[in-house]
Coordinates of C-alpha atoms in Angstrom, one line a residue:
M1 CA 2.4 -24.0 16.0
A2 CA 5.2 -23.7 14.0
L3 CA 5.9 -20.3 15.6
L4 CA 7.4 -22.0 18.9
N5 CA 10.5 -23.9 18.4
P6 CA 12.8 -24.7 21.6
L7 CA 16.1 -22.7 20.9
A8 CA 18.7 -21.4 23.2
T9 CA 18.0 -18.5 25.3
Q10 CA 21.4 -16.7 25.3
L11 CA 21.3 -13.0 24.0
P12 CA 22.8 -12.6 21.0
S13 CA 26.1 -11.7 20.6
Q14 CA 26.0 -8.6 18.3
L15 CA 23.0 -7.0 20.3
P16 CA 23.4 -3.2 19.8
R17 CA 23.0 -1.4 23.4
G18 CA 19.6 0.2 22.5
L19 CA 17.8 -3.2 22.0
I20 CA 19.0 -4.6 25.4
R21 CA 16.0 -3.5 27.2
W22 CA 13.5 -4.7 24.3
V23 CA 15.2 -8.2 24.4
A24 CA 15.1 -8.3 28.1
L25 CA 11.3 -7.6 28.0
L26 CA 11.1 -10.4 25.7
V27 CA 12.9 -13.0 28.0
M28 CA 10.9 -11.6 30.9
A29 CA 7.7 -12.3 29.2
G30 CA 8.6 -15.6 28.4
I31 CA 9.8 -16.3 31.9
V32 CA 6.2 -15.4 33.2
H33 CA 4.3 -17.3 30.7
S34 CA 5.4 -20.7 31.7
K35 CA 2.7 -22.6 29.6
L36 CA 4.5 -22.8 26.1
V37 CA 2.6 -23.9 22.9
Q38 CA 4.2 -26.6 21.3
A39 CA 5.0 -26.9 17.7
A40 CA 2.9 -30.0 16.8
D41 CA -0.3 -28.1 18.3
L42 CA -1.8 -27.5 14.8
S43 CA -4.9 -26.5 16.3
N44 CA -3.3 -23.1 17.1
L45 CA -3.3 -22.4 13.6
S46 CA -6.6 -21.8 13.5
Q47 CA -5.9 -18.2 15.0
L48 CA -3.7 -15.7 13.8
H49 CA -0.7 -15.1 16.0
L50 CA 0.4 -11.7 16.0
V51 CA 3.1 -9.6 17.7
I52 CA 3.4 -5.7 17.6
A53 CA 6.2 -4.3 19.1
S54 CA 5.2 -0.9 19.7
K55 CA 7.7 1.3 21.5
G56 CA 10.1 -1.5 22.0
E57 CA 7.5 -3.6 24.1
P58 CA 6.3 -6.7 22.5
S59 CA 2.5 -7.6 22.6
Y60 CA 1.4 -10.9 21.7
W61 CA -2.1 -11.7 20.2
Q62 CA -3.9 -14.4 19.3
L63 CA -6.7 -13.2 17.0
K64 CA -9.8 -15.0 15.3
P65 CA -11.4 -14.2 12.1
D66 CA -14.5 -12.9 13.9
G67 CA -12.3 -10.3 15.5
S68 CA -12.1 -11.9 18.8
A69 CA -8.3 -11.2 20.4
T70 CA -6.5 -12.7 23.3
K71 CA -3.4 -11.0 24.6
Q72 CA -0.7 -13.1 26.3
P73 CA 2.8 -12.9 27.0
L74 CA 5.2 -13.6 24.4
P75 CA 7.0 -16.9 24.9
V76 CA 10.7 -16.7 25.2
D77 CA 11.5 -19.4 22.7
A78 CA 9.1 -18.2 20.2
S79 CA 10.2 -18.9 16.7
A80 CA 9.3 -18.9 13.1
P81 CA 10.5 -20.2 9.8
L82 CA 11.8 -17.2 7.7
G83 CA 9.8 -18.1 4.4
S84 CA 10.3 -15.4 1.9
L85 CA 11.1 -13.0 4.7
W86 CA 14.9 -13.5 3.8
K87 CA 14.5 -11.1 0.9
L88 CA 14.1 -8.1 3.2
W89 CA 17.9 -8.5 4.3
V90 CA 19.1 -9.2 0.5
Y91 CA 17.1 -5.9 -0.1
A92 CA 18.6 -4.1 2.7
Y93 CA 22.0 -5.0 1.8
L94 CA 21.0 -3.6 -1.9
A95 CA 19.2 -0.8 -0.8
D96 CA 21.5 0.7 1.6
G97 CA 24.5 0.5 -0.7
G98 CA 26.3 -2.5 0.9
Y99 CA 26.2 -4.2 -2.4
A100 CA 27.5 -1.3 -4.5
A101 CA 30.6 -0.8 -2.3
D102 CA 31.5 -4.6 -2.2
I103 CA 31.0 -5.0 -5.9
G104 CA 31.5 -1.7 -7.3
H105 CA 28.2 -1.1 -9.0
T106 CA 24.6 -1.5 -8.2
E107 CA 22.5 -4.4 -9.3
A108 CA 20.9 -5.2 -12.8
P109 CA 17.3 -5.5 -13.0
Y110 CA 15.8 -9.2 -13.2
I111 CA 15.0 -10.1 -16.9
C112 CA 12.4 -12.7 -17.3
Q113 CA 13.7 -15.6 -19.6
G114 CA 10.4 -17.4 -19.8
N115 CA 11.7 -20.8 -18.7
N116 CA 11.5 -20.6 -14.8
T117 CA 8.1 -21.4 -13.2
E118 CA 9.2 -19.1 -10.5
E119 CA 9.2 -16.2 -12.7
I120 CA 5.3 -16.0 -12.2
Y121 CA 6.4 -14.0 -9.0
C122 CA 8.3 -11.2 -11.2
C123 CA 6.8 -10.6 -14.4
S124 CA 4.5 -11.8 -17.1
N125 CA 6.2 -12.1 -20.3
K126 CA 9.7 -13.2 -21.6
G127 CA 11.8 -10.2 -21.7
E128 CA 10.0 -8.2 -19.3
Q129 CA 12.2 -6.8 -16.2
V130 CA 11.7 -6.1 -12.9
E131 CA 13.5 -3.3 -10.6
R132 CA 14.3 -3.9 -7.0
D133 CA 11.1 -2.4 -5.2
A134 CA 8.7 -4.0 -7.2
A135 CA 10.5 -7.4 -6.9
L136 CA 10.2 -7.0 -3.2
A137 CA 6.7 -6.3 -3.3
K138 CA 6.0 -9.2 -5.6
S139 CA 8.4 -11.4 -3.8
C140 CA 10.5 -12.0 -6.7
G141 CA 13.0 -14.6 -5.1
L142 CA 15.1 -14.9 -8.5
Y143 CA 15.8 -11.3 -8.1
F144 CA 17.3 -11.3 -4.9
N145 CA 19.0 -14.7 -5.3
P146 CA 22.6 -14.2 -4.0
A147 CA 23.9 -16.8 -6.8
R148 CA 22.4 -14.3 -9.5
L149 CA 24.1 -11.2 -7.7
N150 CA 27.4 -12.9 -7.3
I151 CA 27.0 -11.9 -3.4
D152 CA 30.6 -12.7 -1.8
P153 CA 29.9 -14.5 1.5
A154 CA 32.8 -12.6 3.4
Q155 CA 31.7 -9.2 2.0
W156 CA 28.3 -10.1 3.4
R157 CA 29.1 -11.0 6.6
N158 CA 31.5 -7.7 7.0
Y159 CA 28.7 -5.8 6.1
W160 CA 26.4 -7.2 8.5
Q161 CA 29.0 -7.3 11.4
A162 CA 28.3 -3.4 12.1
R163 CA 24.6 -4.1 11.8
Y164 CA 22.0 -6.0 13.7
I165 CA 20.9 -8.9 12.2
P166 CA 19.5 -12.4 13.5
D167 CA 22.5 -14.6 14.4
A168 CA 21.5 -17.5 11.8
L169 CA 21.6 -14.9 9.0
R170 CA 25.1 -13.6 9.5
E171 CA 26.2 -16.6 7.0
L172 CA 24.8 -16.1 3.6
D173 CA 24.4 -19.8 2.8
Q174 CA 21.7 -19.6 6.0
V175 CA 19.8 -17.1 4.3
K176 CA 17.0 -19.4 3.3
P177 CA 13.3 -19.9 3.9
E178 CA 13.6 -23.1 6.0
Q179 CA 15.7 -21.3 8.6
S180 CA 13.9 -20.6 11.8
I181 CA 14.5 -17.4 13.6
P182 CA 13.5 -16.3 17.2
L183 CA 11.0 -13.8 17.3
R184 CA 13.1 -11.9 20.0
Q185 CA 15.9 -11.8 17.2
L186 CA 13.4 -11.2 14.4
L187 CA 11.9 -8.1 15.6
P188 CA 14.6 -6.1 16.8
A189 CA 16.1 -6.9 13.5
L190 CA 13.2 -5.5 11.6
A191 CA 13.4 -2.3 14.0
Q192 CA 17.0 -1.9 12.9
L193 CA 16.9 -3.1 9.1
P194 CA 18.8 -0.7 7.0
A195 CA 16.9 1.1 4.1
Q196 CA 13.9 0.5 6.2
H197 CA 11.9 3.4 5.1
Q198 CA 12.8 2.6 1.4
A199 CA 11.3 -1.0 2.0
R200 CA 8.3 0.3 3.7
Q201 CA 7.5 2.6 0.7
A202 CA 8.1 -0.6 -1.5
L203 CA 6.1 -2.8 0.5
L204 CA 2.8 -0.5 0.4
A205 CA 2.4 -2.4 -2.9
V206 CA 1.4 -5.3 -1.3
M207 CA -1.7 -3.6 0.1
L208 CA -2.8 -2.7 -3.4
G209 CA -2.6 -6.0 -5.7
P210 CA -3.0 -5.9 -9.3
K211 CA -6.5 -7.5 -8.8
G212 CA -7.4 -4.7 -6.8
P213 CA -6.9 -3.1 -3.4
L214 CA -8.4 -6.0 -1.2
Y215 CA -6.2 -5.6 1.8
A216 CA -6.3 -1.8 1.3
E217 CA -10.0 -1.7 1.5
Q218 CA -10.0 -3.1 5.0
L219 CA -6.7 -1.9 6.4
G220 CA -5.7 1.4 4.6
S221 CA -2.3 1.9 4.3
R222 CA -1.1 1.1 7.9
L223 CA 0.6 -2.3 6.9
R224 CA 3.9 -2.2 5.1
V225 CA 4.8 -5.8 5.3
K226 CA 6.4 -8.6 3.3
T227 CA 4.1 -11.8 3.2
W228 CA 5.7 -15.1 3.7
S229 CA 4.7 -18.7 3.5
W230 CA 6.1 -22.1 4.5
R231 CA 5.0 -25.2 5.9
T232 CA 5.0 -27.5 9.3
A233 CA 6.9 -30.5 9.7
Q234 CA 3.8 -32.2 9.1
S235 CA 3.2 -30.2 5.9
V236 CA 0.3 -27.9 6.8
P237 CA 0.9 -24.6 5.0
I238 CA 1.5 -21.7 7.1
A239 CA 1.7 -18.3 6.1
G240 CA 1.6 -14.6 7.3
F241 CA 3.7 -11.5 7.4
A242 CA 6.1 -9.6 8.5
G243 CA 7.4 -5.6 8.5
W244 CA 6.2 -2.5 10.0
L245 CA 3.4 -0.1 10.4
A246 CA 3.5 3.2 8.9
D247 CA 5.6 4.5 11.6
G248 CA 8.2 2.0 11.8
T249 CA 6.6 -0.1 14.5
P250 CA 7.6 -3.8 13.8
L251 CA 5.1 -6.4 13.5
W252 CA 4.9 -10.2 12.6
A253 CA 2.1 -12.7 12.4
Q254 CA 1.5 -16.3 11.3
A255 CA -1.7 -18.5 10.8
E256 CA -2.7 -21.8 8.6
G257 CA -2.7 -21.2 5.1
T258 CA -1.5 -19.0 2.1
S259 CA -0.3 -15.3 2.7
A260 CA -3.4 -14.2 0.9
Q261 CA -5.7 -16.5 2.7
V262 CA -4.2 -15.4 6.0
L263 CA -4.6 -11.5 5.1
Q264 CA -8.1 -12.1 3.7
R265 CA -9.4 -14.3 6.8
Y266 CA -8.2 -11.8 9.4
A267 CA -8.6 -8.4 7.6
Q268 CA -11.6 -7.6 9.9
A269 CA -9.8 -8.5 13.2
L270 CA -6.5 -6.8 12.3
D271 CA -8.6 -3.5 11.4
A272 CA -10.1 -3.5 14.8
L273 CA -6.6 -4.4 16.6
V274 CA -3.8 -2.8 14.7
P275 CA -3.0 0.7 15.7
N276 CA -3.3 3.8 13.3
P277 CA 0.1 6.0 14.1
A278 CA 1.2 8.8 12.4
P279 CA 3.3 7.9 9.6
A280 CA 7.2 8.3 9.9
A281 CA 8.4 11.5 8.5
H282 CA 10.6 11.5 5.6
I283 CA 12.0 14.1 3.2
A284 CA 9.1 14.4 0.9
S285 CA 6.5 14.5 3.2
C286 CA 6.4 18.3 4.0
V287 CA 3.9 20.5 2.2
L288 CA 4.3 24.5 2.2
V289 CA 1.1 26.3 1.8
N290 CA 0.6 29.8 0.6
M291 CA -2.1 30.6 3.2
F292 CA -5.1 32.8 2.2
A293 CA -3.8 33.4 -1.2
A294 CA -6.8 34.9 -2.8
Y295 CA -7.4 37.2 0.2
P296 CA -4.5 39.7 1.0
I297 CA -4.0 40.5 4.6
S298 CA -3.9 43.6 6.3
Q299 CA -2.7 43.0 9.7
V300 CA -2.4 39.9 12.0
K301 CA -3.3 40.5 15.8
T302 CA -2.5 38.6 18.7
A303 CA -5.1 37.7 21.4
Q304 CA -4.0 40.7 23.2
Q305 CA -4.9 43.0 20.2
Q306 CA -1.2 43.7 19.8
P307 CA 0.4 43.5 16.3
A308 CA 1.9 40.0 15.8
E309 CA 5.4 39.6 15.2
S310 CA 7.3 37.9 12.1
G311 CA 8.1 34.2 13.0
L312 CA 6.2 31.3 13.9
L313 CA 2.9 32.0 15.5
S314 CA 1.9 30.0 18.7
G315 CA -1.8 30.5 20.1
Q316 CA -4.6 32.5 19.1
Y317 CA -4.4 35.2 16.6
E318 CA -6.6 37.7 14.8
V319 CA -6.3 37.8 10.9
I320 CA -7.7 41.2 9.3
F321 CA -8.1 41.2 5.9
Q322 CA -7.9 43.8 3.4
N323 CA -11.5 43.5 2.4
G324 CA -12.4 44.4 6.0
N325 CA -13.0 40.6 7.0
R326 CA -11.7 39.0 10.4
L327 CA -10.8 35.8 11.1
M328 CA -9.7 34.0 14.5
I329 CA -7.1 31.3 14.0
N330 CA -4.9 29.1 16.3
S331 CA -1.6 27.9 15.5
N332 CA 0.5 25.0 17.0
E333 CA 3.8 26.5 15.6
T334 CA 2.7 25.4 12.1
L335 CA 2.0 28.7 10.5
R336 CA 4.6 31.6 10.1
L337 CA 4.3 35.1 9.7
D338 CA 6.4 36.9 7.5
T339 CA 6.1 41.1 7.7
S340 CA 9.5 41.9 6.0
N341 CA 8.0 43.6 2.8
G342 CA 5.5 45.4 4.7
Q343 CA 2.5 43.1 3.4
P344 CA 2.0 40.4 6.0
H345 CA 2.0 37.0 4.7
I346 CA 1.2 33.6 6.5
T347 CA 2.9 30.3 5.1
A348 CA 2.1 26.7 6.9
Q349 CA 4.6 23.9 6.7
L350 CA 2.6 20.9 7.5
T351 CA 3.3 17.0 7.0
Q352 CA 1.3 15.7 4.3
E353 CA -0.9 13.9 6.7
D354 CA -1.8 17.2 8.5
Y355 CA -2.2 19.1 5.3
V356 CA -4.6 16.3 3.9
A357 CA -6.7 16.4 7.4
R358 CA -6.9 20.2 7.3
V359 CA -8.1 20.3 3.5
L360 CA -10.5 17.4 4.6
E361 CA -12.1 19.7 7.5
R362 CA -12.0 22.8 5.3
E363 CA -13.4 21.3 2.2
A364 CA -15.8 18.7 3.7
A365 CA -15.9 16.8 7.0
P366 CA -14.4 13.7 8.3
E367 CA -17.5 11.8 8.3
P368 CA -19.1 9.7 7.1
M369 CA -15.7 7.7 7.2
E370 CA -15.7 6.1 3.8
A371 CA -16.7 9.2 2.0
A372 CA -13.8 10.9 4.2
K373 CA -11.2 8.5 3.2
A374 CA -12.0 8.8 -0.5
L375 CA -11.8 12.7 -0.6
S376 CA -8.7 12.4 1.4
I377 CA -7.0 10.3 -1.2
V378 CA -8.4 12.6 -3.9
A379 CA -6.9 15.7 -1.9
R380 CA -3.4 13.9 -1.7
T381 CA -3.8 13.2 -5.5
Y382 CA -4.4 16.7 -6.2
L383 CA -1.6 17.9 -4.1
W384 CA 0.9 15.5 -6.0
Q385 CA -0.3 16.4 -9.4
N386 CA -0.4 20.0 -8.9
A387 CA 2.0 21.2 -6.1
A388 CA 5.7 22.5 -7.2
A389 CA 8.7 21.7 -5.3
T390 CA 10.3 24.3 -3.3
P391 CA 12.9 24.4 -0.6
N392 CA 12.3 23.3 3.0
L393 CA 12.0 26.2 5.3
T394 CA 13.2 24.7 8.4
G395 CA 15.7 22.0 7.1
S396 CA 17.2 20.1 4.1
G397 CA 15.3 18.7 1.2
E398 CA 12.1 20.1 -0.7
C399 CA 8.7 20.5 0.2
L400 CA 5.6 20.3 -2.0
S401 CA 4.2 24.0 -2.6
I402 CA 0.5 24.9 -3.1
D403 CA -1.9 27.6 -2.6
D404 CA -4.5 27.7 0.0
S405 CA -7.4 28.7 -2.4
S406 CA -10.7 28.0 -4.1
K407 CA -8.7 27.7 -7.3
T408 CA -6.4 24.8 -5.8
Q409 CA -7.5 23.4 -2.3
R410 CA -8.7 25.3 1.0
V411 CA -6.6 24.4 3.6
S412 CA -8.0 25.0 7.2
P413 CA -5.6 27.5 9.1
N414 CA -6.2 25.6 12.8
P415 CA -4.9 22.5 13.8
A416 CA -6.8 19.4 12.4
S417 CA -9.2 17.4 14.6
R418 CA -8.4 13.8 15.9
K419 CA -11.0 12.3 13.4
A420 CA -9.5 14.2 10.2
L421 CA -6.0 13.2 11.1
Q422 CA -6.8 9.5 11.8
I423 CA -8.5 9.5 8.1
A424 CA -5.3 11.3 6.7
Y425 CA -3.0 8.5 8.7
W426 CA -5.4 5.7 7.7
T427 CA -4.7 6.4 3.9
A428 CA -1.4 7.8 4.2
D429 CA 0.6 7.7 1.0
L430 CA -2.3 6.4 -1.0
I431 CA -3.3 8.4 -4.4
S432 CA -5.4 7.8 -7.3
Q433 CA -3.4 7.1 -10.3
G434 CA -4.3 7.9 -14.0
M435 CA -6.2 10.8 -15.0
P436 CA -5.9 14.3 -13.2
V437 CA -8.7 14.4 -10.5
R438 CA -10.9 17.2 -9.0
Y439 CA -13.7 17.5 -6.4
H440 CA -16.6 19.4 -5.7
L441 CA -19.4 19.7 -3.4
D442 CA -22.4 19.2 -5.6
Q443 CA -21.5 19.4 -9.4
P444 CA -20.5 16.0 -11.3
G445 CA -18.0 16.2 -14.0
S446 CA -15.4 14.1 -15.5
N447 CA -12.9 12.4 -13.4
R448 CA -14.3 14.3 -10.2
L449 CA -15.4 13.3 -6.7
V450 CA -18.9 15.0 -5.7
W451 CA -18.9 15.1 -1.7
Q452 CA -22.8 15.0 -1.7
I453 CA -22.8 11.8 -3.9
A454 CA -19.8 10.0 -1.7
V455 CA -21.7 10.8 1.5
K456 CA -24.9 9.3 0.2
Q457 CA -23.0 6.3 -1.1
A458 CA -21.0 5.8 2.3
Q459 CA -24.4 6.0 4.1
Q460 CA -25.7 3.2 1.6
G461 CA -22.9 1.1 2.5
A462 CA -20.3 1.9 0.0
K463 CA -16.4 1.5 0.8
F464 CA -14.1 4.2 -0.4
T465 CA -12.9 2.0 -3.1
D466 CA -16.2 1.9 -4.4
I467 CA -16.7 5.7 -4.0
L468 CA -13.5 6.2 -6.2
N469 CA -14.1 3.6 -8.8
H470 CA -17.7 5.4 -9.5
A471 CA -16.3 8.9 -9.4
L472 CA -12.8 8.1 -11.2
P473 CA -13.2 5.0 -13.4
Q474 CA -10.0 5.5 -15.2
N475 CA -7.9 5.8 -12.2
D476 CA -6.1 3.3 -10.0
L477 CA -5.3 3.2 -6.3
A478 CA -1.6 3.2 -5.9
S479 CA 1.2 4.6 -3.6
A480 CA 2.5 8.1 -3.9
Q481 CA 5.9 6.7 -3.3
Q482 CA 6.2 4.1 -5.9
T483 CA 3.7 5.0 -8.6
I484 CA 3.0 1.7 -10.8
R485 CA 0.0 1.8 -12.9
F486 CA -1.6 -1.6 -12.8
C487 CA -3.9 -1.2 -15.9
Q488 CA -1.1 -1.0 -18.8
P489 CA -3.5 -0.5 -21.6
L490 CA -3.5 -3.2 -24.7
A491 CA -4.6 -0.7 -27.2
Q492 CA -4.6 -3.0 -30.1
A493 CA -6.4 -5.4 -28.3
Q494 CA -9.1 -2.9 -27.5
T495 CA -9.2 -1.9 -31.2
W496 CA -9.6 -5.8 -32.0
L497 CA -12.3 -6.0 -29.6
Q498 CA -14.0 -2.9 -30.9
Q499 CA -14.1 -4.1 -34.6
Q500 CA -15.3 -7.5 -33.3
L501 CA -18.5 -6.2 -31.7
P502 CA -20.6 -5.2 -34.4
K503 CA -19.9 -9.0 -36.2
W504 CA -21.0 -10.3 -32.8
R505 CA -24.3 -8.5 -32.1
A506 CA -26.6 -10.6 -33.7
V507 CA -25.5 -13.7 -32.1
L508 CA -25.4 -12.1 -28.6
T509 CA -28.6 -9.8 -29.1
A510 CA -30.8 -13.5 -29.2
E511 CA -29.3 -14.5 -25.9
P512 CA -31.4 -13.8 -22.9
G513 CA -29.6 -11.2 -20.5
F514 CA -27.3 -9.7 -22.8
Q515 CA -26.6 -6.0 -21.6
P516 CA -23.9 -4.7 -23.9
P517 CA -21.3 -2.5 -21.5
P518 CA -19.3 0.4 -23.0
L519 CA -16.2 -0.7 -24.8
P520 CA -13.9 -2.1 -21.8
A521 CA -10.5 -1.0 -21.4
I522 CA -8.0 -4.2 -21.7
C523 CA -5.2 -4.1 -19.6
Q524 CA -1.9 -6.0 -19.6
L525 CA -2.2 -9.1 -17.5
Q526 CA 0.7 -9.1 -14.9
S527 CA 0.2 -12.7 -13.6
G528 CA -2.3 -15.6 -13.2
N529 CA -5.5 -16.1 -15.5
P530 CA -7.2 -13.5 -17.4
Y531 CA -10.0 -12.0 -15.5
N532 CA -12.5 -9.0 -15.5
E533 CA -13.6 -6.1 -13.3
V534 CA -17.4 -5.4 -13.5
A535 CA -17.0 -2.3 -11.6
R536 CA -14.4 -0.9 -13.6
N537 CA -15.2 -2.4 -16.8
R538 CA -12.0 -3.5 -17.3
I539 CA -10.3 -6.9 -19.0
F540 CA -6.9 -8.2 -18.0
A541 CA -5.4 -10.3 -20.7
R542 CA -2.2 -11.5 -22.0
G543 CA -2.5 -10.1 -25.4
F544 CA -4.6 -10.7 -28.4
Y545 CA -2.4 -12.3 -31.4
S546 CA -3.2 -16.0 -30.7
L547 CA -6.7 -17.4 -31.0
Q548 CA -6.5 -18.5 -27.3
Q549 CA -5.7 -14.7 -26.4
R550 CA -8.7 -13.7 -28.2
L551 CA -10.9 -16.5 -26.6
D552 CA -9.9 -15.2 -23.2
I553 CA -10.9 -11.8 -24.2
A554 CA -14.2 -12.6 -25.8
H555 CA -14.6 -14.8 -22.6
E556 CA -14.1 -11.8 -20.3
Y557 CA -16.1 -9.5 -22.6
L558 CA -19.1 -12.1 -22.3
H559 CA -18.9 -11.8 -18.5
L560 CA -19.2 -8.0 -18.5
A561 CA -22.1 -8.3 -21.2
F562 CA -24.2 -10.6 -18.9
A563 CA -23.0 -9.4 -15.5
D564 CA -26.5 -8.9 -14.5
Y565 CA -28.1 -12.2 -15.6
P566 CA -27.3 -15.6 -13.9
S567 CA -25.5 -16.8 -17.5
G568 CA -22.9 -14.4 -16.5
Q569 CA -21.8 -16.5 -13.9
D570 CA -21.8 -19.9 -15.7
E571 CA -18.4 -20.6 -17.1
T572 CA -19.6 -23.3 -19.4
Y573 CA -22.1 -21.3 -21.0
I574 CA -19.5 -18.3 -21.4
E575 CA -16.9 -20.3 -22.8
Q576 CA -19.2 -22.0 -25.3
L577 CA -20.6 -18.8 -26.4
A578 CA -16.9 -17.3 -26.7
R579 CA -16.0 -20.2 -29.0
R580 CA -19.3 -19.5 -31.3
L581 CA -18.4 -16.1 -31.8
L582 CA -14.8 -16.8 -32.9
L583 CA -14.5 -20.4 -34.2
G584 CA -14.4 -20.3 -38.0
Q585 CA -14.0 -16.5 -38.1
E586 CA -10.2 -16.5 -37.2
T587 CA -8.8 -20.0 -36.8
T588 CA -6.9 -19.8 -40.2
H589 CA -4.9 -16.7 -38.7
D590 CA -3.0 -19.4 -36.2

């Protein structure tokens, strides 16, 4: 296994004081575990090797695709090739301001020239540009190339002199994919990486790939990781990921195959093992709620039936409304009472996850789980689409401000249950991007999630992504912190297809299994080959100006039109039929 290469065991010379205990634990683990796996033992690559450094203590696991896991001490000389992880340190240098301080300006975006095969990881078309966060998530090495950025080796060395970095990466010419790094240096370096919060937010996009949220469907938003790939000395492909959980806990993983294969193969096992912690707080994570917005309060009493004083509420209280209704509530110092103007008013300042969990419990329930995941994403989306920015009451920065009301979202005044919080943590930072969203208990509507329908779908085995696709067909699952719409409409291509369909109908209706779908959306292909999404009735294509591009659109449309018939899976049949529809009709245009 390439994870384990014999290296010197002395502590790094620049190890920060706060990490000495962490590294000592790694060393002790290696001393206890005397039977080391050797680099040439390729049979171990049939398992996923996972290290999670929770609270500074590394846990080393070997996982099988069926979900079985074995915990072992971490060998002291465990090491791994960087692969594309080297980009994390260049990203940190850029995002933390080190580059701008040294060069005098921030870096320029990368603009694809159309003459480099590596641009497939950056953008799709000549002239398209990619920014820093998207480049990290896409693993665009051309963006972070030190030569492109004109990074000075001496300035690089000076920047990292005061910060923890694996020893081998202090020299810029060693920041390369084949560089092997001891895990006892790699994981502490991830824990101390500058601009870690920005990197975590950018890397959530890895779970939301442009061909569908395959990883988020299994793992939610817990993993904020950079994928990597390389090969062993015997040219066996190895890959994995490294980065953080949503709370900043570092982790690293490796197995045989490509990074996409590793994530797909071990998603179930990772889901069962990886913790689901509360995400790390950040400036934009608070929500200020105007509680009981539609019901004026007459009085608030303590459990001893004494008038409550202005300030944070802690414990049990009775809220008496002007309409005569009474409500017992519990506060864990998230509710604040203000009686300064003679009219009692209660405000809640919550984290976004606490807010979503309280909405979930007030509006629906944390079960069934897949329905609850879908509603939590819609509730968070509604917050982002409708809340206003307001000053943070207890610190710097701003909160999102919203009423507790049936006209917006109802919010439980009581602390959320553990089940509801776990749903909110699991979906943290995920929204449904595109059209405005709504939800209702039992009344369907355009771009509206209906809770009773979602419950039924979940009981029948639907994933939360299926529920969202059904309720919000025009939207994409996206990151609230880095909203990138995956479907960039090709309006002219859709108009062209709409014009062709009447011309094709006579041929198509004669074909067994033809079931015309509604006019599909046609989206700009980001990378790879054209494809379709039956569940979303969408086609991803390069364009429509050339005959080949129009053939691609026709081909993918036919997959949609014959989706429920065996011929819809026959690539030869579909391609021949697409050519019958187009050849002789448009060849003179090219």
